Short mmCIF file of C-alpha atoms and ligand atoms in Angstrom, two decimals:
data_model
loop_
_atom_site.label_atom_id
_atom_site.label_comp_id
_atom_site.label_asym_id
_atom_site.label_seq_id
_atom_site.Cartn_x
_atom_site.Cartn_y
_atom_site.Cartn_z
CA UNK A 1 47.47 8.60 83.45
CA UNK A 2 46.17 7.92 79.97
CA UNK A 3 43.09 9.99 79.08
CA UNK A 4 39.86 8.04 79.35
CA UNK A 5 37.83 9.08 76.35
CA UNK A 6 36.29 12.30 75.20
CA UNK A 7 35.54 13.47 78.74
CA UNK A 8 39.21 14.14 79.30
CA UNK A 9 39.18 17.67 77.94
CA UNK A 10 41.19 16.84 74.83
CA UNK A 11 40.81 19.04 71.73
CA UNK A 12 39.47 17.17 68.71
CA UNK A 13 41.58 17.94 65.64
CA UNK A 14 41.12 16.95 62.00
CA UNK A 15 44.20 15.60 60.17
CA UNK A 16 44.10 18.59 57.90
CA UNK A 17 44.65 21.08 60.72
CA UNK A 18 47.35 19.22 62.58
CA UNK A 19 50.32 21.11 63.82
CA UNK A 20 53.73 19.95 64.84
CA UNK A 21 54.09 19.19 68.54
CA UNK A 22 50.43 19.98 69.21
CA UNK A 23 49.65 18.61 72.69
CA UNK A 24 46.44 17.42 74.26
CA UNK A 25 44.62 16.60 71.03
CA UNK A 26 42.37 13.82 69.87
CA UNK A 27 41.86 12.40 66.40
CA UNK A 28 38.96 10.40 65.03
CA UNK A 29 39.70 8.43 61.88
CA UNK A 30 39.25 5.08 60.14
CA UNK A 31 42.14 2.62 59.85
CA UNK A 32 42.81 1.97 56.13
CA UNK A 33 46.03 -0.08 56.39
CA UNK A 34 48.17 -1.72 59.04
CA UNK A 35 51.43 -3.67 59.31
CA UNK A 36 52.36 -6.58 61.48
CA UNK A 37 53.95 -5.35 64.78
CA UNK A 38 57.73 -5.50 65.09
CA UNK A 39 59.66 -6.12 68.26
CA UNK A 40 63.23 -4.94 68.75
CA UNK A 41 65.66 -6.47 71.21
CA UNK A 42 67.10 -3.07 72.03
CA UNK A 43 65.54 0.36 72.34
CA UNK A 44 64.01 1.48 69.08
CA UNK A 45 65.28 4.41 67.01
CA UNK A 46 62.42 6.69 68.15
CA UNK A 47 63.07 6.11 71.85
CA UNK A 48 63.19 9.85 72.33
CA UNK A 49 59.42 9.90 72.10
CA UNK A 50 59.11 7.86 75.22
CA UNK A 51 59.29 9.14 78.75
CA UNK A 52 61.88 6.88 80.27
CA UNK A 53 60.64 3.56 78.82
CA UNK A 54 63.14 1.28 77.18
CA UNK A 55 66.20 1.74 79.36
CA UNK A 56 69.20 0.05 77.73
CA UNK A 57 68.57 -3.44 76.39
CA UNK A 58 64.85 -3.66 77.12
CA UNK A 59 62.62 -5.04 74.34
CA UNK A 60 60.44 -2.60 72.61
CA UNK A 61 57.90 -2.88 69.83
CA UNK A 62 56.11 -0.80 67.23
CA UNK A 63 52.73 -1.17 65.66
CA UNK A 64 52.19 0.90 62.53
CA UNK A 65 48.89 1.78 60.81
CA UNK A 66 47.42 4.33 58.45
CA UNK A 67 44.37 6.46 59.10
CA UNK A 68 42.02 8.63 57.02
CA UNK A 69 39.45 11.18 58.22
CA UNK A 70 38.37 12.83 54.95
CA UNK A 71 38.38 12.29 51.21
CA UNK A 72 41.83 13.85 51.06
CA UNK A 73 43.57 13.43 54.38
CA UNK A 74 45.60 10.37 55.35
CA UNK A 75 48.42 9.92 57.88
CA UNK A 76 50.70 7.23 59.21
CA UNK A 77 50.66 6.33 62.87
CA UNK A 78 53.08 4.31 64.96
CA UNK A 79 52.47 3.08 68.46
CA UNK A 80 55.59 2.45 70.55
CA UNK A 81 55.82 0.50 73.76
CA UNK A 82 56.38 -2.90 75.35
CA UNK A 83 56.00 -5.98 73.18
CA UNK A 84 52.80 -6.80 75.13
CA UNK A 85 51.38 -3.36 74.35
CA UNK A 86 52.00 -3.46 70.57
CA UNK A 87 50.81 -7.08 70.32
CA UNK A 88 47.57 -6.29 72.07
CA UNK A 89 46.98 -3.25 69.80
CA UNK A 90 47.58 -5.46 66.81
CA UNK A 91 44.95 -7.92 68.04
CA UNK A 92 42.43 -5.23 68.89
CA UNK A 93 42.54 -2.95 65.85
CA UNK A 94 41.98 -3.76 62.21
CA UNK A 95 41.46 -2.17 58.84
CA UNK A 96 37.95 -0.76 58.79
CA UNK A 97 37.83 0.24 62.52
CA UNK A 98 36.98 3.84 63.34
CA UNK A 99 39.19 4.81 66.25
CA UNK A 100 39.81 7.67 68.72
CA UNK A 101 43.44 8.50 69.15
CA UNK A 102 44.03 10.37 72.39
CA UNK A 103 47.07 12.46 73.31
CA UNK A 104 49.36 11.39 70.48
CA UNK A 105 52.56 13.20 69.61
CA UNK A 106 52.61 15.05 66.32
CA UNK A 107 55.95 15.15 64.58
CA UNK A 108 56.99 16.47 61.18
CA UNK A 109 57.84 13.72 58.73
CA UNK A 110 61.40 13.38 57.51
CA UNK A 111 60.70 12.51 53.89
CA UNK A 112 64.23 11.32 53.25
CA UNK A 113 64.09 8.85 56.18
CA UNK A 114 64.35 5.21 55.22
CA UNK A 115 61.27 4.23 57.22
CA UNK A 116 59.16 6.45 54.91
CA UNK A 117 59.76 3.98 52.09
CA UNK A 118 58.15 1.13 54.04
CA UNK A 119 54.96 3.07 54.88
CA UNK A 120 51.99 3.91 52.75
CA UNK A 121 52.10 7.18 50.83
CA UNK A 122 50.00 9.72 52.80
CA UNK A 123 48.89 13.33 52.46
CA UNK A 124 49.79 14.66 55.92
CA UNK A 125 53.18 16.27 56.45
CA UNK A 126 53.05 14.89 60.02
CA UNK A 127 53.46 11.50 61.59
CA UNK A 128 51.36 10.51 64.55
CA UNK A 129 53.13 8.76 67.39
CA UNK A 130 51.39 6.94 70.19
CA UNK A 131 53.26 6.19 73.33
CA UNK A 132 52.30 3.46 75.80
CA UNK A 133 52.41 5.78 78.79
CA UNK A 134 50.80 8.92 77.40
CA UNK A 135 48.56 8.00 74.49
CA UNK A 136 45.51 5.88 74.07
CA UNK A 137 43.62 4.36 71.16
CA UNK A 138 40.05 3.12 71.48
CA UNK A 139 37.21 2.23 69.18
CA UNK A 140 35.16 5.37 68.38
CA UNK A 141 31.89 4.79 70.22
CA UNK A 142 29.71 7.54 68.85
CA UNK A 143 26.68 7.86 66.68
CA UNK A 144 28.68 9.22 63.75
CA UNK A 145 30.77 6.02 63.56
CA UNK A 146 29.27 5.08 60.20
CA UNK A 147 29.98 8.50 58.71
CA UNK A 148 33.62 7.41 58.43
CA UNK A 149 32.96 4.09 56.68
CA UNK A 150 32.56 5.45 53.11
CA UNK A 151 36.19 6.62 53.38
CA UNK A 152 37.16 2.92 53.18
CA UNK A 153 35.99 2.84 49.55
CA UNK A 154 38.03 5.79 48.25
CA UNK A 155 41.28 4.94 46.56
CA UNK A 156 44.25 6.44 48.29
CA UNK A 157 45.71 7.61 44.97
CA UNK A 158 44.39 9.15 41.82
CA UNK A 159 42.35 6.47 40.03
CA UNK A 160 43.80 7.69 36.72
CA UNK A 161 47.33 6.52 37.37
CA UNK A 162 46.85 2.77 37.72
CA UNK A 163 48.31 0.12 35.41
CA UNK A 164 46.23 -2.48 33.56
CA UNK A 165 47.29 -6.13 33.72
CA UNK A 166 48.09 -5.96 30.01
CA UNK A 167 50.58 -3.14 30.81
CA UNK A 168 52.16 -5.35 33.48
CA UNK A 169 52.46 -8.31 31.09
CA UNK A 170 53.85 -6.26 28.22
CA UNK A 171 56.53 -4.39 30.13
CA UNK A 172 57.18 -6.87 32.84
CA UNK A 173 60.89 -6.66 32.32
CA UNK A 174 60.97 -2.93 33.10
CA UNK A 175 58.65 -3.12 36.07
CA UNK A 176 60.56 -5.66 38.09
CA UNK A 177 61.18 -4.53 41.65
CA UNK A 178 58.96 -1.47 41.12
CA UNK A 179 55.76 -0.65 42.85
CA UNK A 180 52.64 0.28 40.90
CA UNK A 181 48.93 0.77 41.40
CA UNK A 182 46.32 -1.73 40.12
CA UNK A 183 42.58 -1.84 39.76
CA UNK A 184 41.58 -5.51 39.63
CA UNK A 185 38.72 -7.93 40.25
CA UNK A 186 39.21 -11.01 42.37
CA UNK A 187 39.24 -14.19 40.39
CA UNK A 188 40.11 -16.78 43.08
CA UNK A 189 41.29 -16.70 46.66
CA UNK A 190 43.43 -19.65 47.84
CA UNK A 191 43.39 -20.89 51.40
CA UNK A 192 46.29 -19.60 53.55
CA UNK A 193 49.29 -21.83 53.56
CA UNK A 194 51.57 -22.46 56.57
CA UNK A 195 55.25 -22.23 55.76
CA UNK A 196 58.28 -22.88 57.90
CA UNK A 197 61.10 -20.37 57.42
CA UNK A 198 64.70 -21.40 57.49
CA UNK A 199 64.81 -20.06 61.08
CA UNK A 200 62.10 -22.56 62.04
CA UNK A 201 59.43 -19.88 62.34
CA UNK A 202 55.87 -20.68 61.23
CA UNK A 203 54.47 -18.07 58.86
CA UNK A 204 51.52 -17.88 56.58
CA UNK A 205 51.03 -16.81 53.01
CA UNK A 206 48.06 -16.65 50.74
CA UNK A 207 47.73 -16.43 46.98
CA UNK A 208 45.01 -14.37 45.35
CA UNK A 209 44.42 -14.44 41.60
CA UNK A 210 42.96 -11.31 40.04
CA UNK A 211 41.86 -10.16 36.58
CA UNK A 212 40.83 -7.11 34.55
CA UNK A 213 39.39 -6.39 31.11
CA UNK A 214 42.74 -6.13 29.34
CA UNK A 215 44.01 -9.74 29.39
CA UNK A 216 42.59 -13.23 29.77
CA UNK A 217 45.65 -14.31 31.83
CA UNK A 218 45.17 -14.39 35.57
CA UNK A 219 47.58 -12.31 37.68
CA UNK A 220 48.80 -13.70 40.96
CA UNK A 221 49.23 -11.70 44.11
CA UNK A 222 51.28 -13.08 47.01
CA UNK A 223 50.28 -11.97 50.51
CA UNK A 224 52.54 -12.38 53.51
CA UNK A 225 51.05 -9.54 55.62
CA UNK A 226 48.77 -11.10 58.32
CA UNK A 227 46.16 -8.36 58.10
CA UNK A 228 45.77 -8.69 54.31
CA UNK A 229 45.69 -12.54 54.64
CA UNK A 230 42.72 -12.10 56.99
CA UNK A 231 40.98 -9.52 54.83
CA UNK A 232 41.23 -11.79 51.78
CA UNK A 233 38.86 -14.23 53.50
CA UNK A 234 35.99 -11.90 52.72
CA UNK A 235 36.94 -11.33 49.08
CA UNK A 236 34.65 -12.99 46.55
CA UNK A 237 35.48 -14.40 43.21
CA UNK A 238 33.93 -12.37 40.33
CA UNK A 239 32.52 -9.85 42.82
CA UNK A 240 35.20 -8.03 44.85
CA UNK A 241 37.10 -5.28 43.17
CA UNK A 242 40.36 -4.02 44.68
CA UNK A 243 42.29 -0.82 44.14
CA UNK A 244 45.85 -1.69 45.29
CA UNK A 245 48.31 1.13 45.60
CA UNK A 246 52.03 0.45 45.66
CA UNK A 247 52.00 -3.28 45.08
CA UNK A 248 55.44 -4.62 44.36
CA UNK A 249 56.12 -6.55 41.14
CA UNK A 250 58.58 -9.41 41.17
CA UNK A 251 59.45 -12.33 38.98
CA UNK A 252 58.26 -15.66 40.35
CA UNK A 253 60.45 -18.50 39.19
CA UNK A 254 57.96 -21.20 40.19
CA UNK A 255 55.12 -19.66 38.22
CA UNK A 256 57.43 -18.41 35.42
CA UNK A 257 55.52 -15.15 35.49
CA UNK A 258 55.55 -11.74 37.07
CA UNK A 259 53.51 -11.61 40.31
CA UNK A 260 52.43 -8.89 42.70
CA UNK A 261 53.41 -8.74 46.32
CA UNK A 262 51.62 -6.88 49.14
CA UNK A 263 54.25 -4.94 51.13
CA UNK A 264 54.20 -2.49 54.04
CA UNK A 265 53.72 0.39 51.62
CA UNK A 266 50.65 -1.18 49.94
CA UNK A 267 47.13 0.05 50.64
CA UNK A 268 44.25 -2.14 49.52
CA UNK A 269 40.95 -0.35 48.97
CA UNK A 270 38.08 -2.87 48.76
CA UNK A 271 35.22 -2.15 46.36
CA UNK A 272 36.27 1.37 45.45
CA UNK A 273 33.37 3.70 44.69
CA UNK A 274 34.49 4.70 41.25
CA UNK A 275 32.97 4.29 37.77
CA UNK A 276 35.99 2.26 36.60
CA UNK A 277 35.60 -0.17 39.53
CA UNK A 278 31.92 -0.64 38.80
CA UNK A 279 32.60 -1.35 35.11
CA UNK A 280 35.21 -3.93 36.14
CA UNK A 281 32.78 -5.65 38.53
CA UNK A 282 30.21 -5.99 35.71
CA UNK A 283 32.92 -7.43 33.46
CA UNK A 284 34.15 -9.84 36.14
CA UNK A 285 30.76 -11.44 36.57
CA UNK A 286 30.89 -12.91 33.05
CA UNK A 287 34.64 -12.97 32.32
CA UNK A 288 36.13 -16.25 31.07
CA UNK A 289 37.94 -18.02 33.92
CA UNK A 290 38.00 -21.66 33.05
CA UNK A 291 40.96 -22.48 30.77
CA UNK A 292 38.58 -23.78 28.08
CA UNK A 293 36.52 -20.57 28.32
CA UNK A 294 39.69 -18.47 28.06
CA UNK A 295 40.93 -20.25 24.91
CA UNK A 296 37.44 -19.94 23.41
CA UNK A 297 37.56 -16.20 24.05
CA UNK A 298 41.06 -15.93 22.62
CA UNK A 299 39.95 -17.89 19.54
CA UNK A 300 36.96 -15.63 18.95
CA UNK A 301 39.12 -12.56 19.24
CA UNK A 302 41.40 -13.57 16.36
CA UNK A 303 40.11 -11.31 13.55
CA UNK A 304 41.24 -13.34 10.54
CA UNK A 305 42.41 -16.91 11.20
CA UNK A 306 43.28 -17.43 7.52
CA UNK A 307 46.10 -14.91 8.04
CA UNK A 308 47.93 -17.31 10.39
CA UNK A 309 50.99 -18.42 8.38
CA UNK A 310 53.56 -19.47 10.96
CA UNK A 311 54.08 -23.13 10.04
CA UNK A 312 54.92 -25.50 12.86
CA UNK A 313 55.32 -29.24 13.36
CA UNK A 314 53.70 -31.12 16.26
CA UNK A 315 57.01 -31.20 18.11
CA UNK A 316 57.54 -27.46 17.70
CA UNK A 317 54.08 -26.83 19.14
CA UNK A 318 54.74 -29.16 22.10
CA UNK A 319 58.12 -27.47 22.76
CA UNK A 320 56.82 -23.96 22.69
CA UNK A 321 53.66 -24.70 24.68
CA UNK A 322 55.60 -25.41 27.83
CA UNK A 323 57.94 -22.45 27.93
CA UNK A 324 56.14 -20.19 30.31
CA UNK A 325 52.90 -19.77 32.23
CA UNK A 326 51.16 -17.29 29.97
CA UNK A 327 52.37 -18.64 26.62
CA UNK A 328 49.75 -18.25 23.87
CA UNK A 329 50.36 -18.48 20.16
CA UNK A 330 48.80 -19.47 16.85
CA UNK A 331 50.24 -21.89 14.28
CA UNK A 332 49.56 -23.31 10.82
CA UNK A 333 50.04 -27.08 10.69
CA UNK A 334 50.01 -29.69 7.94
CA UNK A 335 48.97 -32.83 9.76
CA UNK A 336 46.97 -36.01 9.41
CA UNK A 337 43.79 -36.28 11.47
CA UNK A 338 44.30 -39.62 13.19
CA UNK A 339 41.33 -39.30 15.52
CA UNK A 340 37.95 -37.60 15.18
CA UNK A 341 35.22 -39.70 16.71
CA UNK A 342 32.01 -38.26 15.37
CA UNK A 343 29.99 -41.45 15.19
CA UNK A 344 31.28 -43.47 18.13
CA UNK A 345 30.51 -43.50 21.80
CA UNK A 346 32.22 -40.23 22.68
CA UNK A 347 29.95 -37.30 23.35
CA UNK A 348 30.67 -34.54 20.81
CA UNK A 349 28.38 -31.82 22.08
CA UNK A 350 28.38 -29.93 25.35
CA UNK A 351 25.71 -27.82 27.00
CA UNK A 352 27.21 -24.71 28.52
CA UNK A 353 25.99 -21.80 30.60
CA UNK A 354 25.96 -18.67 28.44
CA UNK A 355 26.96 -16.48 31.39
CA UNK A 356 29.91 -18.31 32.96
CA UNK A 357 30.78 -21.02 30.37
CA UNK A 358 30.41 -23.80 33.02
CA UNK A 359 29.22 -27.14 31.70
CA UNK A 360 25.54 -27.77 32.45
CA UNK A 361 25.11 -31.48 33.20
CA UNK A 362 22.53 -33.42 31.20
CA UNK A 363 20.52 -34.06 34.30
CA UNK A 364 20.24 -30.30 35.05
CA UNK A 365 18.25 -27.63 33.22
CA UNK A 366 20.38 -24.69 34.35
CA UNK A 367 23.87 -23.75 35.53
CA UNK A 368 24.77 -24.79 39.09
CA UNK A 369 28.05 -22.91 39.42
CA UNK A 370 27.71 -21.15 42.77
CA UNK A 371 29.68 -18.13 41.45
CA UNK A 372 27.36 -17.60 38.51
CA UNK A 373 24.63 -15.05 38.26
CA UNK A 374 22.39 -17.45 36.37
CA UNK A 375 22.71 -20.13 39.08
CA UNK A 376 21.98 -17.51 41.76
CA UNK A 377 18.82 -16.51 39.93
CA UNK A 378 20.02 -12.96 39.26
CA UNK A 379 19.93 -13.58 35.50
CA UNK A 380 17.93 -15.86 33.29
CA UNK A 381 19.74 -17.26 30.25
CA UNK A 382 19.05 -20.54 28.46
CA UNK A 383 22.11 -22.82 28.30
CA UNK A 384 23.59 -23.39 24.83
CA UNK A 385 24.50 -26.62 23.00
CA UNK A 386 27.86 -26.52 21.29
CA UNK A 387 30.11 -28.85 19.36
CA UNK A 388 32.89 -30.22 21.54
CA UNK A 389 34.92 -32.63 19.37
CA UNK A 390 38.40 -33.87 20.32
CA UNK A 391 40.83 -34.40 17.42
CA UNK A 392 44.30 -35.85 17.19
CA UNK A 393 46.71 -34.24 14.77
CA UNK A 394 49.73 -36.32 13.67
CA UNK A 395 52.78 -35.53 11.54
CA UNK A 396 56.27 -37.03 11.18
CA UNK A 397 57.33 -35.55 14.54
CA UNK A 398 54.50 -36.88 16.73
CA UNK A 399 50.91 -36.47 17.74
CA UNK A 400 48.97 -33.59 19.26
CA UNK A 401 46.09 -35.20 21.16
CA UNK A 402 42.86 -33.66 22.44
CA UNK A 403 42.81 -30.68 20.16
CA UNK A 404 39.48 -28.98 20.74
CA UNK A 405 37.14 -28.35 17.81
CA UNK A 406 34.25 -26.37 19.30
CA UNK A 407 31.50 -23.84 18.74
CA UNK A 408 31.25 -21.96 15.47
CA UNK A 409 34.72 -23.18 14.39
CA UNK A 410 33.46 -26.75 14.47
CA UNK A 411 30.32 -25.79 12.51
CA UNK A 412 32.47 -24.17 9.83
CA UNK A 413 34.91 -27.08 9.57
CA UNK A 414 32.18 -29.76 9.58
CA UNK A 415 29.87 -27.71 7.35
CA UNK A 416 26.75 -28.22 9.48
CA UNK A 417 25.18 -26.65 12.55
CA UNK A 418 25.08 -28.49 15.82
CA UNK A 419 21.31 -28.91 15.49
CA UNK A 420 21.69 -30.44 12.01
CA UNK A 421 24.42 -32.73 13.28
CA UNK A 422 22.28 -33.98 16.17
CA UNK A 423 19.52 -34.88 13.73
CA UNK A 424 21.84 -37.01 11.51
CA UNK A 425 21.79 -40.79 11.69
CA UNK A 426 24.92 -42.81 12.52
CA UNK A 427 25.74 -43.41 8.82
CA UNK A 428 25.64 -39.70 7.98
CA UNK A 429 27.93 -38.97 10.96
CA UNK A 430 30.29 -41.70 9.81
CA UNK A 431 30.47 -40.21 6.31
CA UNK A 432 31.20 -36.78 7.76
CA UNK A 433 34.04 -38.28 9.81
CA UNK A 434 35.65 -40.03 6.85
CA UNK A 435 35.85 -36.76 4.94
CA UNK A 436 38.66 -35.89 7.44
CA UNK A 437 39.97 -39.03 9.11
CA UNK A 438 43.43 -40.14 7.90
CA UNK A 439 43.50 -37.20 5.53
CA UNK A 440 46.35 -34.70 5.48
CA UNK A 441 44.84 -31.36 6.43
CA UNK A 442 45.74 -27.70 6.66
CA UNK A 443 44.95 -26.79 10.23
CA UNK A 444 45.18 -23.43 12.03
CA UNK A 445 45.32 -23.61 15.81
CA UNK A 446 45.53 -21.48 18.97
CA UNK A 447 47.77 -22.92 21.70
CA UNK A 448 48.00 -22.18 25.43
CA UNK A 449 50.22 -23.80 28.07
CA UNK A 450 49.60 -27.47 28.57
CA UNK A 451 49.29 -27.63 25.65
CA UNK A 452 45.65 -26.66 25.39
CA UNK A 453 44.88 -26.51 21.66
CA UNK A 454 41.84 -25.16 19.83
CA UNK A 455 41.31 -25.64 16.12
CA UNK A 456 40.23 -22.51 14.22
CA UNK A 457 40.19 -23.86 10.62
CA UNK A 458 40.76 -27.27 9.15
CA UNK A 459 40.51 -28.29 5.50
CA UNK A 460 41.69 -31.31 3.59
CA UNK A 461 44.90 -30.06 1.99
CA UNK A 462 46.33 -30.29 -1.49
CA UNK A 463 49.10 -32.87 -1.05
CA UNK A 464 51.61 -30.97 -3.21
CA UNK A 465 51.19 -27.76 -1.30
CA UNK A 466 51.47 -29.68 1.92
CA UNK A 467 54.74 -31.40 1.02
CA UNK A 468 56.37 -28.18 -0.20
CA UNK A 469 55.54 -26.26 2.98
CA UNK A 470 56.19 -28.94 5.59
CA UNK A 471 59.04 -27.82 7.83
CA UNK A 472 61.85 -30.35 8.32
CA UNK A 473 62.47 -30.76 12.05
ZN1 ZN B 1 26.63 -20.09 34.79
#
């Protein structure tokens, strides 16, 4: 008896003019979120909405989704029926589909009800209930289909209230178990992983790493919702921007960092049409992503390296560098340079893409990183030659190998430009090396997890000053 499309004499109603218990109406809206269907062994709590289905003990299922039909109006829908019914709806309808909903039941929401907490926050005071026997949902097959699609790019909440990733990092203790809104750019999308639960069930999860302008640390988002796992396949590194409302924050012991989790309440708006999102997309195209590019950016952002006075030994640096994922600190060291191969067979310069910081191989003339705007031809920037020297620092507690001495920091320490260096003969390079090798130096460094170490300043130290300041460890 289900109505068969718009010819059935139903009255088309906008979400804004819904009324409780309105009968014989039809809605047209775009799906902006959906949850995996749930099946109950016994009759569901809303069995009263049915007309005799689900007699005692029969399995019943629910499929929940969220719709929008204007810049303001959003509502939650739930379709109740046999497991087969809800499963087939789940397979047929996805975020981004414009649908006709025929003969639904319109009920007032009970805001204090527990189920409200697991659904997206919506504007409508009503919930829309579809019933297997009475209601119908179909793809909206009309010319105005595309009129609804811009609604997919409007955030579901005020764009002003979102948190930056720096906010999340700084106050991570307070935010735990809370939900917040984020505006982020996609940095990397991992492949879905299959995981077996302790009940032997096969489920999938997917990890997406995102970024914004406020921190160089990536932020990880864990997705367990099948619809969001699927949607993530179309997200592109450095290109897709997401407004994520009501993402849950939780501490991840494995990553030793706070992570985000997509839950039933979360709504993900892809490529929001806002000025902030556009600014973030422009930033993301050039943002430092490689660890070496990140530490270079961090190094450049330190206003006055000479002011670094926290003295540490090699062992102290090694200990602290492995505490947690996003550890990052500066240190002043008094150490002997036991390796600095300026005149040997190691290559001490590197040609890098100015846009994405990828290494440009000697055999190539331009960047070939597929995610880079130079490689794609969208931008034209000459690659840049930089110092890339690896130094070992040694003191009485051990050695710190592979400390990076790069870019303008290397030019300042060595007292010559990279072009001047390349024109030196082997003897001159050797003399330059012996000004530092086996000398005790005053060295200021930036350290990230690993440890990944970059040298900011390095000068041959006055032995007396060195001895008096060396920490005993
Ligand atoms: Zn590039």
